[in-house]
Tab-separated table of C-alpha atoms and ligand atoms in Angstrom:
chain	number	residue	atom	x	y	z
A	28	MET	CA	-0.066	0.006	0.025
A	29	TYR	CA	1.247	3.340	-0.583
A	30	ASP	CA	2.723	5.198	2.170
A	31	ARG	CA	5.326	8.132	1.905
A	32	ASN	CA	6.404	7.759	5.414
A	33	SER	CA	7.540	4.103	4.996
A	34	GLN	CA	11.063	2.876	4.915
A	35	PHE	CA	10.264	0.438	2.379
A	36	ALA	CA	10.594	1.113	-1.352
A	37	ALA	CA	7.747	-0.695	-2.467
A	38	GLU	CA	5.546	1.498	-0.232
A	39	PHE	CA	6.890	4.938	-0.913
A	40	ILE	CA	7.413	4.281	-4.594
A	41	ASN	CA	4.039	2.483	-4.854
A	42	ASP	CA	3.407	0.789	-8.511
A	43	GLU	CA	-0.276	1.164	-7.798
A	44	GLU	CA	-0.303	4.723	-6.821
A	45	ILE	CA	1.963	5.591	-9.881
A	46	ARG	CA	-0.496	3.873	-12.015
A	47	ALA	CA	-3.401	5.352	-10.477
A	48	THR	CA	-1.849	9.025	-10.667
A	49	LEU	CA	-1.255	8.415	-14.491
A	50	ALA	CA	-4.856	7.309	-14.981
A	51	TYR	CA	-5.791	10.673	-13.064
A	52	ALA	CA	-3.489	12.503	-15.185
A	53	GLU	CA	-4.690	11.105	-18.471
A	54	GLU	CA	-8.498	11.354	-17.319
A	55	ASN	CA	-7.975	15.314	-16.351
A	56	LYS	CA	-5.374	16.315	-19.211
A	57	HIS	CA	-8.202	18.715	-20.631
A	58	ASN	CA	-9.844	19.673	-17.409
A	59	ARG	CA	-9.222	23.346	-17.617
A	60	GLU	CA	-10.849	24.152	-14.378
A	61	LEU	CA	-8.548	21.837	-12.518
A	62	ILE	CA	-5.393	22.861	-14.458
A	63	SER	CA	-6.062	26.540	-13.662
A	64	GLU	CA	-6.608	25.717	-10.025
A	65	ILE	CA	-3.073	23.972	-9.932
A	66	LEU	CA	-1.413	26.777	-11.877
A	67	GLU	CA	-2.885	29.276	-9.651
A	68	ARG	CA	-1.760	27.706	-6.502
A	69	ALA	CA	1.710	26.765	-7.853
A	70	LYS	CA	2.334	30.743	-7.962
A	71	ASP	CA	2.914	30.751	-4.201
A	72	CYS	CA	5.973	28.500	-4.907
A	73	LYS	CA	4.921	25.939	-2.287
A	74	GLY	CA	5.097	23.127	-4.708
A	75	LEU	CA	2.926	20.730	-5.996
A	76	SER	CA	1.887	17.004	-5.232
A	77	HIS	CA	2.964	14.223	-7.687
A	78	ARG	CA	-0.999	13.891	-9.100
A	79	GLU	CA	-0.962	17.571	-9.645
A	80	ALA	CA	2.372	17.525	-11.524
A	81	ALA	CA	1.259	14.560	-13.559
A	82	VAL	CA	-1.532	16.491	-14.627
A	83	LEU	CA	0.363	19.076	-15.901
A	84	LEU	CA	2.803	17.195	-17.599
A	85	GLU	CA	-0.024	15.256	-19.443
A	86	CYS	CA	-1.811	18.343	-20.371
A	87	ASP	CA	-1.688	19.448	-24.135
A	88	LEU	CA	-3.694	22.496	-24.019
A	89	GLU	CA	-1.656	25.039	-25.748
A	90	ASP	CA	-2.758	28.186	-23.681
A	91	ALA	CA	-2.009	26.243	-20.352
A	92	ASN	CA	1.204	25.045	-21.496
A	93	ARG	CA	2.076	28.588	-22.330
A	94	GLU	CA	1.111	29.540	-19.010
A	95	MET	CA	3.123	26.660	-17.560
A	96	THR	CA	6.404	27.859	-19.459
A	97	ARG	CA	5.663	31.405	-18.106
A	98	LEU	CA	5.496	30.482	-14.600
A	99	ALA	CA	8.378	28.195	-14.558
A	100	LYS	CA	10.372	31.093	-15.697
A	101	GLU	CA	8.943	33.355	-13.304
A	102	ILE	CA	9.631	30.798	-10.553
A	103	LYS	CA	13.083	30.326	-11.731
A	104	GLN	CA	13.733	34.075	-11.883
A	105	LYS	CA	12.311	34.577	-8.512
A	106	LEU	CA	14.177	31.965	-6.507
A	107	TYR	CA	17.338	31.543	-8.471
A	108	GLY	CA	17.719	34.952	-10.475
A	109	ASN	CA	19.941	34.347	-13.374
A	110	ARG	CA	22.734	32.583	-11.643
A	111	ILE	CA	23.928	29.441	-12.862
A	112	VAL	CA	26.089	27.326	-10.671
A	113	MET	CA	29.239	25.432	-12.504
A	114	PHE	CA	30.641	22.321	-11.802
A	115	ALA	CA	32.534	19.417	-13.397
A	116	PRO	CA	32.245	15.652	-13.165
A	117	LEU	CA	35.604	13.928	-12.052
A	118	TYR	CA	35.913	10.170	-13.191
A	119	LEU	CA	37.896	8.116	-10.943
A	120	SER	CA	37.619	4.759	-11.940
A	121	ASN	CA	35.478	2.960	-14.584
A	122	TYR	CA	35.961	-0.780	-13.050
A	123	CYS	CA	32.463	-1.864	-12.121
A	124	VAL	CA	30.903	-5.017	-11.167
A	125	ASN	CA	27.380	-4.256	-12.316
A	126	SER	CA	25.903	-4.878	-15.612
A	127	CYS	CA	23.679	-1.758	-16.435
A	128	VAL	CA	22.657	-2.248	-20.078
A	129	TYR	CA	22.884	1.348	-20.809
A	130	CYS	CA	26.234	1.860	-19.435
A	131	PRO	CA	29.725	1.086	-21.368
A	132	TYR	CA	31.474	0.506	-17.859
A	133	HIS	CA	29.162	-2.651	-17.546
A	134	ARG	CA	31.238	-5.590	-16.599
A	135	GLY	CA	30.722	-7.298	-19.789
A	136	ASN	CA	32.006	-4.930	-21.779
A	137	LYS	CA	35.552	-6.274	-22.868
A	138	HIS	CA	36.749	-3.395	-25.277
A	139	ILE	CA	36.710	-0.721	-23.013
A	140	THR	CA	40.295	0.221	-21.560
A	141	ARG	CA	39.585	-0.075	-17.579
A	142	LYS	CA	41.451	2.620	-15.624
A	143	LYS	CA	41.545	3.618	-12.047
A	144	LEU	CA	43.366	6.793	-11.083
A	145	THR	CA	46.446	6.652	-8.456
A	146	GLN	CA	46.115	9.498	-6.090
A	147	GLU	CA	49.041	11.086	-8.030
A	148	GLU	CA	46.933	11.013	-10.994
A	149	ILE	CA	43.909	12.576	-9.259
A	150	ALA	CA	46.188	15.189	-7.951
A	151	ARG	CA	47.099	16.024	-11.624
A	152	GLU	CA	43.396	15.849	-12.614
A	153	VAL	CA	42.625	18.426	-9.857
A	154	ILE	CA	45.316	20.699	-11.014
A	155	ALA	CA	44.050	20.684	-14.492
A	156	LEU	CA	40.194	21.275	-13.131
A	157	GLN	CA	41.772	24.160	-10.936
A	158	ASP	CA	43.491	25.683	-13.922
A	159	MET	CA	40.402	25.749	-16.062
A	160	GLY	CA	38.676	27.507	-12.881
A	161	HIS	CA	36.359	24.958	-11.396
A	162	LYS	CA	35.746	24.998	-7.666
A	163	ARG	CA	33.002	22.461	-7.452
A	164	LEU	CA	33.371	18.640	-8.540
A	165	ALA	CA	31.009	15.700	-8.911
A	166	LEU	CA	32.831	12.540	-8.127
A	167	GLU	CA	32.273	9.523	-10.161
A	168	THR	CA	33.208	5.972	-9.986
A	169	GLY	CA	32.020	2.608	-10.796
A	170	GLU	CA	31.161	0.118	-8.236
A	171	ASP	CA	33.782	-2.266	-7.525
A	172	PRO	CA	34.541	-3.371	-3.639
A	173	VAL	CA	38.072	-4.732	-4.803
A	174	ASN	CA	39.128	-1.945	-7.373
A	175	ASN	CA	37.216	1.074	-5.774
A	176	PRO	CA	36.588	0.256	-2.068
A	177	LEU	CA	35.074	3.024	-0.016
A	178	GLU	CA	38.880	3.738	1.381
A	179	TYR	CA	39.881	4.767	-2.068
A	180	VAL	CA	37.172	7.086	-2.527
A	181	LEU	CA	37.583	8.659	0.900
A	182	ALA	CA	41.349	8.845	0.095
A	183	SER	CA	40.641	10.550	-3.338
A	184	ILE	CA	38.313	13.047	-1.457
A	185	LYS	CA	41.197	14.037	0.783
A	186	THR	CA	43.687	14.348	-2.035
A	187	ILE	CA	41.176	16.538	-4.130
A	188	TYR	CA	40.748	19.006	-0.891
A	189	GLY	CA	44.290	19.141	-0.408
A	190	ILE	CA	45.389	20.312	-3.563
A	191	LYS	CA	46.081	24.102	-3.656
A	192	HIS	CA	47.541	25.083	-6.901
A	193	LYS	CA	48.254	28.739	-7.659
A	194	ASN	CA	44.918	30.617	-6.589
A	195	GLY	CA	42.892	27.219	-7.511
A	196	ALA	CA	41.074	25.061	-4.802
A	197	ILE	CA	38.178	22.592	-5.212
A	198	ARG	CA	35.864	23.828	-2.359
A	199	ARG	CA	32.900	21.330	-2.875
A	200	VAL	CA	33.255	17.689	-3.658
A	201	ASN	CA	29.780	16.071	-4.392
A	202	VAL	CA	29.832	12.460	-4.523
A	203	ASN	CA	28.137	9.846	-7.224
A	204	ILE	CA	28.982	6.372	-6.048
A	205	ALA	CA	26.767	3.176	-5.567
A	206	ALA	CA	24.410	2.582	-2.886
A	207	THR	CA	25.970	1.711	0.456
A	208	THR	CA	25.647	1.252	4.046
A	209	VAL	CA	24.680	3.642	6.647
A	210	GLU	CA	28.256	3.204	8.334
A	211	ASN	CA	29.728	4.100	4.742
A	212	TYR	CA	27.746	7.238	4.330
A	213	ARG	CA	28.696	8.347	7.892
A	214	LYS	CA	32.281	8.238	6.482
A	215	LEU	CA	31.425	10.110	3.573
A	216	LYS	CA	29.987	12.714	5.704
A	217	ASP	CA	33.038	12.797	7.878
A	218	ALA	CA	35.038	13.371	4.889
A	219	GLY	CA	33.309	16.590	4.124
A	220	ILE	CA	31.272	15.950	0.911
A	221	GLY	CA	28.700	18.414	-0.218
A	222	THR	CA	25.883	16.383	-1.942
A	223	TYR	CA	25.454	12.747	-2.216
A	224	ILE	CA	24.149	12.088	-5.510
A	225	LEU	CA	22.524	8.661	-6.697
A	226	PHE	CA	20.435	8.393	-9.701
A	227	GLN	CA	17.324	5.758	-9.482
A	228	GLU	CA	17.794	5.181	-13.359
A	229	THR	CA	14.042	4.214	-13.466
A	230	TYR	CA	11.534	3.643	-10.683
A	231	HIS	CA	9.779	0.769	-12.502
A	232	LYS	CA	10.964	-2.259	-10.715
A	233	GLU	CA	10.321	-4.793	-13.334
A	234	THR	CA	12.308	-2.749	-16.037
A	235	TYR	CA	15.064	-1.751	-13.151
A	236	GLU	CA	15.607	-5.298	-12.859
A	237	LYS	CA	16.116	-5.952	-16.555
A	238	LEU	CA	18.279	-3.038	-16.974
A	239	HIS	CA	20.611	-4.161	-14.033
A	240	PRO	CA	20.591	-8.200	-14.682
A	241	ALA	CA	23.631	-8.757	-12.490
A	242	GLY	CA	25.585	-7.130	-9.641
A	243	PRO	CA	24.713	-5.245	-6.394
A	244	LYS	CA	22.794	-2.914	-8.226
A	245	HIS	CA	20.239	-5.467	-9.355
A	246	ASP	CA	18.634	-5.019	-5.947
A	247	TYR	CA	16.021	-2.543	-6.603
A	248	ALA	CA	14.939	-2.186	-3.084
A	249	TYR	CA	18.405	-1.599	-1.453
A	250	HIS	CA	18.880	0.863	-4.412
A	251	THR	CA	15.700	2.904	-3.942
A	252	GLU	CA	16.252	2.887	-0.056
A	253	ALA	CA	19.761	4.516	-0.340
A	254	MET	CA	18.944	8.037	0.338
A	255	ASP	CA	17.330	6.922	3.472
A	256	ARG	CA	20.323	5.374	4.509
A	257	ALA	CA	22.383	8.345	3.484
A	258	MET	CA	20.449	10.807	5.652
A	259	GLU	CA	20.476	8.249	8.636
A	260	GLY	CA	24.208	8.477	8.148
A	261	GLY	CA	24.257	12.337	8.750
A	262	ILE	CA	24.329	13.294	4.929
A	263	ASP	CA	21.496	15.887	4.609
A	264	ASP	CA	22.054	17.084	1.124
A	265	VAL	CA	21.178	14.446	-1.477
A	266	GLY	CA	20.543	14.636	-5.117
A	267	ILE	CA	18.351	12.253	-6.963
A	268	GLY	CA	17.429	11.807	-10.734
A	269	VAL	CA	16.635	9.226	-13.507
A	270	LEU	CA	18.015	8.402	-16.755
A	271	PHE	CA	15.401	9.714	-18.863
A	272	GLY	CA	14.713	7.414	-21.950
A	273	LEU	CA	15.007	4.027	-19.978
A	274	ASN	CA	11.387	3.479	-19.201
A	275	MET	CA	8.284	5.378	-19.555
A	276	TYR	CA	8.986	8.973	-18.972
A	277	ARG	CA	5.803	9.519	-17.188
A	278	TYR	CA	6.082	6.702	-14.874
A	279	ASP	CA	9.658	7.927	-13.918
A	280	PHE	CA	8.413	11.576	-13.575
A	281	VAL	CA	5.734	10.625	-11.011
A	282	GLY	CA	8.144	8.172	-9.125
A	283	LEU	CA	10.872	11.247	-8.761
A	284	LEU	CA	8.325	13.255	-7.196
A	285	MET	CA	7.063	10.527	-4.989
A	286	HIS	CA	10.873	9.882	-3.862
A	287	ALA	CA	11.031	13.796	-3.058
A	288	GLU	CA	7.820	13.839	-1.262
A	289	HIS	CA	9.117	10.778	0.602
A	290	LEU	CA	12.308	12.156	1.747
A	291	GLU	CA	10.743	15.233	2.809
A	292	ALA	CA	7.892	13.350	4.862
A	293	ARG	CA	10.258	10.606	6.469
A	294	LEU	CA	13.493	12.483	6.889
A	295	GLY	CA	12.383	16.103	7.164
A	296	VAL	CA	13.960	17.361	3.896
A	297	GLY	CA	13.466	16.926	0.378
A	298	PRO	CA	16.128	16.519	-2.169
A	299	HIS	CA	18.885	19.184	-2.764
A	300	THR	CA	18.996	18.711	-6.187
A	301	ILE	CA	17.333	16.712	-9.249
A	302	SER	CA	19.451	15.816	-12.276
A	303	VAL	CA	17.678	15.216	-15.872
A	304	PRO	CA	20.092	13.201	-17.767
A	305	ARG	CA	18.848	11.531	-21.003
A	306	ILE	CA	20.354	8.639	-22.572
A	307	ARG	CA	23.256	9.276	-24.706
A	308	PRO	CA	25.315	7.279	-27.422
A	309	ALA	CA	28.317	5.313	-25.965
A	310	ASP	CA	30.810	2.498	-26.503
A	311	ASP	CA	28.827	-0.871	-26.747
A	312	ILE	CA	25.374	0.701	-26.310
A	313	ASP	CA	22.863	1.187	-28.986
A	314	PRO	CA	20.533	4.073	-27.924
A	315	GLU	CA	18.111	2.787	-30.665
A	316	ASN	CA	17.544	0.058	-28.313
A	317	PHE	CA	15.892	2.454	-25.857
A	318	SER	CA	12.600	3.049	-27.676
A	319	ASN	CA	11.337	5.238	-24.548
A	320	ALA	CA	13.816	7.912	-25.497
A	321	VAL	CA	12.209	11.469	-24.972
A	322	SER	CA	12.203	14.184	-27.467
A	323	ASP	CA	13.545	17.607	-27.113
A	324	GLU	CA	9.978	18.933	-26.563
A	325	ILE	CA	8.957	16.515	-23.866
A	326	PHE	CA	12.341	17.064	-22.146
A	327	ALA	CA	11.553	20.690	-21.979
A	328	LYS	CA	8.357	19.962	-20.532
A	329	ILE	CA	9.593	17.701	-17.913
A	330	VAL	CA	12.131	20.620	-17.036
A	331	THR	CA	9.392	23.100	-16.969
A	332	VAL	CA	6.855	20.888	-14.647
A	333	LEU	CA	9.666	19.845	-12.221
A	334	ARG	CA	10.399	23.735	-11.711
A	335	ILE	CA	6.635	24.508	-10.780
A	336	ALA	CA	6.350	21.167	-8.653
A	337	VAL	CA	9.627	21.405	-6.647
A	338	PRO	CA	10.706	24.967	-6.876
A	339	TYR	CA	13.267	24.874	-4.106
A	340	THR	CA	15.139	21.717	-5.414
A	341	GLY	CA	18.189	22.788	-7.615
A	342	MET	CA	18.057	21.286	-11.151
A	343	ILE	CA	21.029	19.789	-12.794
A	344	LEU	CA	21.753	19.581	-16.614
A	345	SER	CA	24.840	17.816	-17.780
A	346	THR	CA	27.208	18.362	-20.887
A	347	ARG	CA	25.255	15.431	-22.578
A	348	GLU	CA	22.905	17.852	-23.537
A	349	SER	CA	23.476	20.092	-26.916
A	350	GLU	CA	24.203	23.910	-26.673
A	351	GLU	CA	20.541	24.324	-28.158
A	352	THR	CA	18.713	22.200	-25.488
A	353	ARG	CA	21.066	23.784	-22.975
A	354	LYS	CA	20.043	27.089	-23.757
A	355	LYS	CA	16.288	26.367	-23.789
A	356	VAL	CA	16.064	24.516	-20.545
A	357	LEU	CA	18.238	26.927	-18.516
A	358	GLU	CA	15.596	29.668	-18.346
A	359	LEU	CA	12.882	27.079	-17.702
A	360	GLY	CA	14.408	25.913	-14.345
A	361	ILE	CA	17.811	24.572	-14.614
A	362	SER	CA	20.157	26.002	-11.785
A	363	GLN	CA	23.385	24.127	-12.169
A	364	ILE	CA	25.443	22.931	-15.322
A	365	SER	CA	28.707	21.423	-15.961
A	366	GLY	CA	31.136	22.988	-18.460
A	367	GLY	CA	34.170	21.589	-20.133
A	368	SER	CA	33.433	18.201	-18.858
A	369	ARG	CA	35.417	14.997	-19.639
A	370	THR	CA	33.506	11.694	-19.131
A	371	SER	CA	36.491	9.516	-19.257
A	372	VAL	CA	39.129	8.424	-16.501
A	373	GLY	CA	42.054	10.947	-16.623
A	374	GLY	CA	40.353	13.042	-19.245
A	375	TYR	CA	41.241	16.500	-17.827
A	376	GLU	CA	45.139	16.038	-17.750
A	377	LYS	CA	45.194	14.106	-21.224
A	378	PRO	CA	42.163	15.421	-23.420
A	379	GLU	CA	44.017	13.393	-26.310
A	380	ASP	CA	42.932	10.188	-24.511
A	381	THR	CA	39.291	11.197	-24.021
A	382	ASP	CA	36.456	9.308	-25.676
A	383	GLU	CA	39.216	6.904	-27.080
A	384	ASN	CA	37.150	4.313	-25.445
A	385	SER	CA	37.032	4.873	-21.826
A	386	ALA	CA	34.323	7.799	-21.769
A	387	GLN	CA	31.164	7.021	-20.116
A	388	PHE	CA	28.998	8.872	-22.281
A	389	ASP	CA	29.290	10.868	-25.475
A	390	VAL	CA	29.659	14.611	-24.564
A	391	ASN	CA	27.375	16.668	-26.779
A	392	ASP	CA	28.465	20.012	-25.579
A	393	ARG	CA	32.265	20.047	-26.240
A	394	ARG	CA	33.018	23.580	-25.523
A	395	THR	CA	35.721	24.581	-23.117
A	396	LEU	CA	34.788	26.001	-19.581
A	397	ASP	CA	35.524	29.649	-20.729
A	398	GLU	CA	33.588	29.206	-23.884
A	399	VAL	CA	30.411	28.277	-21.765
A	400	VAL	CA	31.017	30.780	-19.337
A	401	ASN	CA	31.382	33.160	-22.083
A	402	TRP	CA	28.039	32.122	-23.746
A	403	LEU	CA	26.403	32.128	-20.452
A	404	LEU	CA	27.320	35.803	-19.887
A	405	GLU	CA	26.133	36.430	-23.524
A	406	LEU	CA	22.668	35.001	-22.759
A	407	GLY	CA	22.303	37.064	-19.607
A	408	HIS	CA	23.125	34.534	-17.030
A	409	ILE	CA	25.646	34.932	-14.249
A	410	PRO	CA	28.026	31.720	-14.304
A	411	SER	CA	28.613	31.270	-10.457
A	412	PHE	CA	31.393	29.135	-8.760
A	413	CYS	CA	29.889	29.536	-5.545
A	414	THR	CA	30.293	26.516	-3.002
A	415	ALA	CA	29.482	28.575	0.009
A	416	CYS	CA	26.338	26.936	1.830
A	417	TYR	CA	27.927	23.681	2.840
A	418	ARG	CA	31.121	25.397	3.986
A	419	GLU	CA	29.059	27.630	6.309
A	420	GLY	CA	27.160	24.760	7.474
A	421	ARG	CA	23.889	25.814	5.489
A	422	THR	CA	22.702	22.185	4.621
A	423	GLY	CA	19.580	20.097	4.976
A	424	ASP	CA	16.655	21.842	6.548
A	425	ARG	CA	18.839	24.675	7.760
A	426	PHE	CA	19.407	25.265	3.936
A	427	MET	CA	15.929	24.593	3.091
A	428	SER	CA	14.400	27.169	5.419
A	429	LEU	CA	16.576	29.897	4.172
A	430	VAL	CA	15.470	28.981	0.588
A	431	LYS	CA	11.925	28.651	1.458
A	432	THR	CA	11.838	32.266	3.124
A	433	GLY	CA	13.739	33.543	0.029
A	434	LYS	CA	16.596	34.835	2.319
A	435	ILE	CA	19.263	32.432	0.496
A	436	ALA	CA	19.346	35.278	-2.544
A	437	ASP	CA	21.314	37.399	-0.157
A	438	CYS	CA	24.018	35.039	-0.052
A	439	CYS	CA	23.696	33.663	-3.918
A	440	GLN	CA	23.711	36.893	-5.549
A	441	PRO	CA	26.853	38.359	-4.022
A	442	ASN	CA	28.703	35.064	-3.839
A	443	ALA	CA	28.025	34.472	-7.629
A	444	LEU	CA	29.594	37.787	-8.341
A	445	MET	CA	32.625	37.313	-6.063
A	446	THR	CA	33.275	33.812	-7.314
A	447	LEU	CA	32.741	35.058	-10.987
A	448	LYS	CA	35.368	37.843	-10.524
A	449	GLU	CA	37.755	35.162	-9.161
A	450	TYR	CA	37.176	33.392	-12.214
A	451	LEU	CA	37.730	36.197	-14.379
A	452	THR	CA	40.728	37.324	-12.593
A	453	ASP	CA	42.452	34.014	-12.799
A	454	TYR	CA	41.328	31.940	-15.799
A	455	ALA	CA	39.206	33.899	-18.242
A	456	SER	CA	39.997	34.723	-21.684
A	457	GLU	CA	40.037	38.695	-22.445
A	458	ASP	CA	36.641	38.687	-24.078
A	459	THR	CA	35.116	36.480	-21.215
A	460	ARG	CA	36.523	38.913	-18.850
A	461	GLN	CA	35.275	42.235	-20.385
A	462	LYS	CA	31.684	40.564	-20.539
A	463	GLY	CA	31.792	39.215	-17.074
A	464	GLU	CA	32.945	42.633	-15.702
A	465	ALA	CA	30.109	44.229	-17.236
A	466	VAL	CA	27.644	41.632	-15.872
A	467	ILE	CA	29.295	42.064	-12.464
A	468	ALA	CA	28.887	46.168	-12.511
A	469	ARG	CA	25.142	45.532	-13.569
A	470	GLU	CA	24.130	42.812	-11.319
A	471	LEU	CA	25.672	44.337	-8.125
A	472	ASP	CA	22.601	46.493	-8.031
A	473	ASN	CA	20.362	43.408	-7.763
A	474	VAL	CA	21.954	42.434	-4.361
A	475	GLY	CA	18.766	43.030	-2.297
A	476	SER	CA	20.589	44.285	1.121
A	477	LYS	CA	22.157	47.725	0.966
A	478	LYS	CA	24.697	46.447	3.494
A	479	VAL	CA	25.444	43.168	1.841
A	480	ARG	CA	25.980	45.118	-1.281
A	481	GLY	CA	28.386	47.537	0.206
A	482	ILE	CA	30.491	44.692	1.541
A	483	ALA	CA	30.313	42.931	-1.498
A	484	ALA	CA	31.562	45.893	-3.564
A	485	ALA	CA	34.505	45.988	-1.104
A	486	ARG	CA	35.286	42.520	-1.425
A	487	LEU	CA	35.244	42.674	-5.325
A	488	LYS	CA	38.059	45.314	-4.914
A	489	GLU	CA	39.966	43.082	-2.847
A	490	ILE	CA	39.589	40.137	-5.063
A	491	ALA	CA	41.068	42.247	-7.827
A	492	ASN	CA	43.954	42.913	-5.486
A	493	GLY	CA	44.735	39.340	-5.059
A	494	LYS	CA	42.548	38.170	-2.165
A	495	ARG	CA	40.273	35.147	-2.315
A	496	ASP	CA	37.807	33.111	-1.052
A	497	PHE	CA	35.180	35.559	0.527
A	498	ARG	CA	31.599	34.240	1.003
A	499	PHE	CA	28.461	35.155	2.468
B	14	SF4	FE1	28.790	0.713	-13.264
B	14	SF4	FE2	27.458	2.799	-12.867
B	14	SF4	FE3	27.924	2.204	-15.315
B	14	SF4	FE4	26.211	0.904	-13.909
B	14	SF4	S1	25.758	3.085	-14.596
B	14	SF4	S2	27.754	-0.057	-15.057
B	14	SF4	S3	26.885	1.058	-11.801
B	14	SF4	S4	29.439	2.809	-13.799
B	15	SF4	FE1	24.495	27.537	-3.753
B	15	SF4	FE2	24.360	28.461	-1.329
B	15	SF4	FE3	26.107	29.454	-3.013
B	15	SF4	FE4	23.513	30.033	-3.223
B	15	SF4	S1	24.829	30.832	-1.588
B	15	SF4	S2	24.717	29.530	-4.916
B	15	SF4	S3	22.556	28.139	-2.558
B	15	SF4	S4	25.980	27.351	-2.476
């Protein structure tokens, strides 16, 4: 039976409830009165239930869809302004004992080069990332208790935080590793991770089991209950997501929102982020096999309705998406993107090796970080390298209450400008620097508090004079 407070996957991601929700959405997709009511209520930024969101996703009334787009843009602007937080993935190892049929790292793939970075190699990757200007990483590794035990991940985090090259520093390491035990999550927390990220891939149990035919990841309940264990282990910022294109997108969309509702109900705080990856071509993987792939149009609709349904949850878009798609969905609700990404093990230090045959997925957006930053500035966004919250202890429910009262913007805006200033001073091309300086001059006026604005203006000058790492 459906129970959002339950600790059991079968109850909080209840198949019957998802099916009933999809039937309800189908029944009401032209119900103007209900749709207007839902949209009206969504304006207060308190979010929507999975049933309400499913109705919006299914709705094909043109005027209502236009209103949804407008509302998503409005919510994005109100809560996130035009700031976009930048990050990069760092692949440590592609050894993996799982058999996910959509991933080239699956254990049966014999023609991929298996590679695990040593601590010295990790240090070189981090220096390369710092020299690009990155401050925030998402650490990725396959599941392999022999080659990539937790101790390896913990040692790698220590290495990453310990590298200070020129003015560079990685200030936040988010971690995307396989589902594990409460004890291991506690160790990750103690190592100072930011967000723990784990994608569900699909919430449809039967499909999940088919897509993960062997290895520990085959266990649907253990995987689905991972975020509960992570939070029990003290990690209060967790990131969820599905790989759109693996299953019926409607089913996964509802599952994703039910997962968010469950975390809020049972553990007091919803997910920190939601990622929206789509299936991409890769070695030994034929995307044609995934007949459920979502179109660009549906993808944009998913982002739109998620923004309306979970306004306070950051939304992450990867380099798998093309420049054109990125441009479109940025204004609809995305708040974090990767830039200059390499999805191969060791790909930052030696880009020529990249995609030879050790990349996890083809990257669609191949621009450098500077090109992406330049492009964002041109589009009117503020690229932000901010990592302040977790370093100031603003995590979990403390973070959420600041977000929900709108107070977080007093931190985000000046932090975005100060970290952008660091980037422009240390790493940007001349053209990017000029565009960035103009954006900083303009956007400083949009810092709400006069006092904070004054402090930020003084700190911007100090950054120009060589000081680093200011934060609100
Ligand atoms: Fe391994 Fe992750 Fe790839 Fe699955 S998706 S094969 S767990 S690296
Ligand atoms: Fe994110 Fe906090 Fe920085 Fe805002 S102040 S951008 S919420 S880390």
